[in-house]
Coordinates of C-alpha atoms in Angstrom, one line a residue:
P1 CA -17.5 -1.8 -1.5
S2 CA -13.8 -0.8 -2.8
G3 CA -12.3 -4.0 -1.2
V4 CA -10.5 -2.4 1.4
T5 CA -10.9 -4.3 5.0
E6 CA -11.7 -2.4 8.0
T7 CA -8.4 -3.0 9.5
E8 CA -6.5 -1.4 6.2
L9 CA -8.9 1.5 6.6
L10 CA -8.1 1.9 10.3
V11 CA -4.5 1.6 9.6
A12 CA -4.6 3.9 6.8
V13 CA -6.5 6.7 8.8
K14 CA -5.0 6.2 12.4
G15 CA -1.9 4.4 11.8
P16 CA -0.8 1.0 12.7
D17 CA -0.9 1.2 16.5
G18 CA -4.2 3.1 16.5
G19 CA -3.2 7.0 16.3
S20 CA 0.0 8.1 17.9
Q21 CA 1.9 7.5 14.6
P22 CA 1.1 9.2 11.5
P23 CA -0.9 7.4 9.1
C24 CA 0.8 5.2 6.6
P25 CA 1.8 6.9 3.2
P26 CA 0.4 5.5 0.0
G27 CA 2.6 2.5 -0.7
D28 CA 3.9 2.1 2.6
F29 CA 2.6 -1.3 3.2
N30 CA 4.6 -2.3 6.6
C31 CA 3.9 1.3 7.9
D32 CA 7.6 2.2 8.8
Q33 CA 7.2 5.6 6.9
V34 CA 9.5 4.8 4.0
I35 CA 8.6 3.2 0.4
D36 CA 11.5 0.6 -0.2
G37 CA 12.3 -2.9 -1.3
N38 CA 10.4 -4.3 1.8
D39 CA 7.3 -2.4 0.4
L40 CA 7.7 -3.7 -3.2
G41 CA 8.2 -7.2 -2.3
Y42 CA 4.8 -7.0 -0.6
F43 CA 3.3 -5.6 -3.6
L44 CA 4.5 -7.9 -6.0
S45 CA 3.1 -10.7 -3.6
K46 CA -0.3 -9.1 -4.4
W47 CA 0.2 -8.8 -8.1
G48 CA -3.0 -9.7 -10.2
T49 CA -5.2 -9.8 -7.0
E50 CA -8.4 -8.0 -7.0
G51 CA -8.9 -4.9 -4.7
G52 CA -6.7 -4.4 -1.3
N53 CA -4.2 -2.0 0.0
T54 CA -2.1 -2.6 -3.3
D55 CA -4.8 -1.5 -5.7
L56 CA -3.3 1.9 -5.5
N57 CA -5.5 3.8 -8.3
G58 CA -8.8 1.9 -7.1
D59 CA -9.5 0.0 -10.2
G60 CA -10.0 -3.1 -8.7
Y61 CA -6.6 -4.9 -9.4
T62 CA -3.1 -4.8 -8.6
D63 CA -1.4 -4.4 -12.1
G64 CA 1.0 -2.3 -13.8
I65 CA -0.8 1.0 -13.4
D66 CA -0.6 0.4 -9.6
L67 CA 3.3 -0.4 -10.1
G68 CA 3.7 2.8 -11.8
E69 CA 2.0 4.9 -9.1
F70 CA 3.9 2.9 -6.3
L71 CA 7.2 3.5 -8.0
G72 CA 6.4 7.2 -7.9
Y73 CA 6.0 7.1 -3.9
W74 CA 9.5 5.4 -3.7
T75 CA 11.7 6.9 -1.1
F76 CA 14.4 4.5 -0.5

């Protein structure tokens, strides 16, 4: 219902390798445990799309509100 795929959900719950790594933090789209320019590039490539893992506030779109939330997670 929220537009999140089963694969995205499994990565969010179990980590990218199925469980031995910690789950990816919000905004860590490549699951390397840092939120940096690589994640920003991915985020911007999804700008204006519906749903998906870049819709951080759950309103159905990747937009400026999500960008603000993403920048709050920035680690590098």
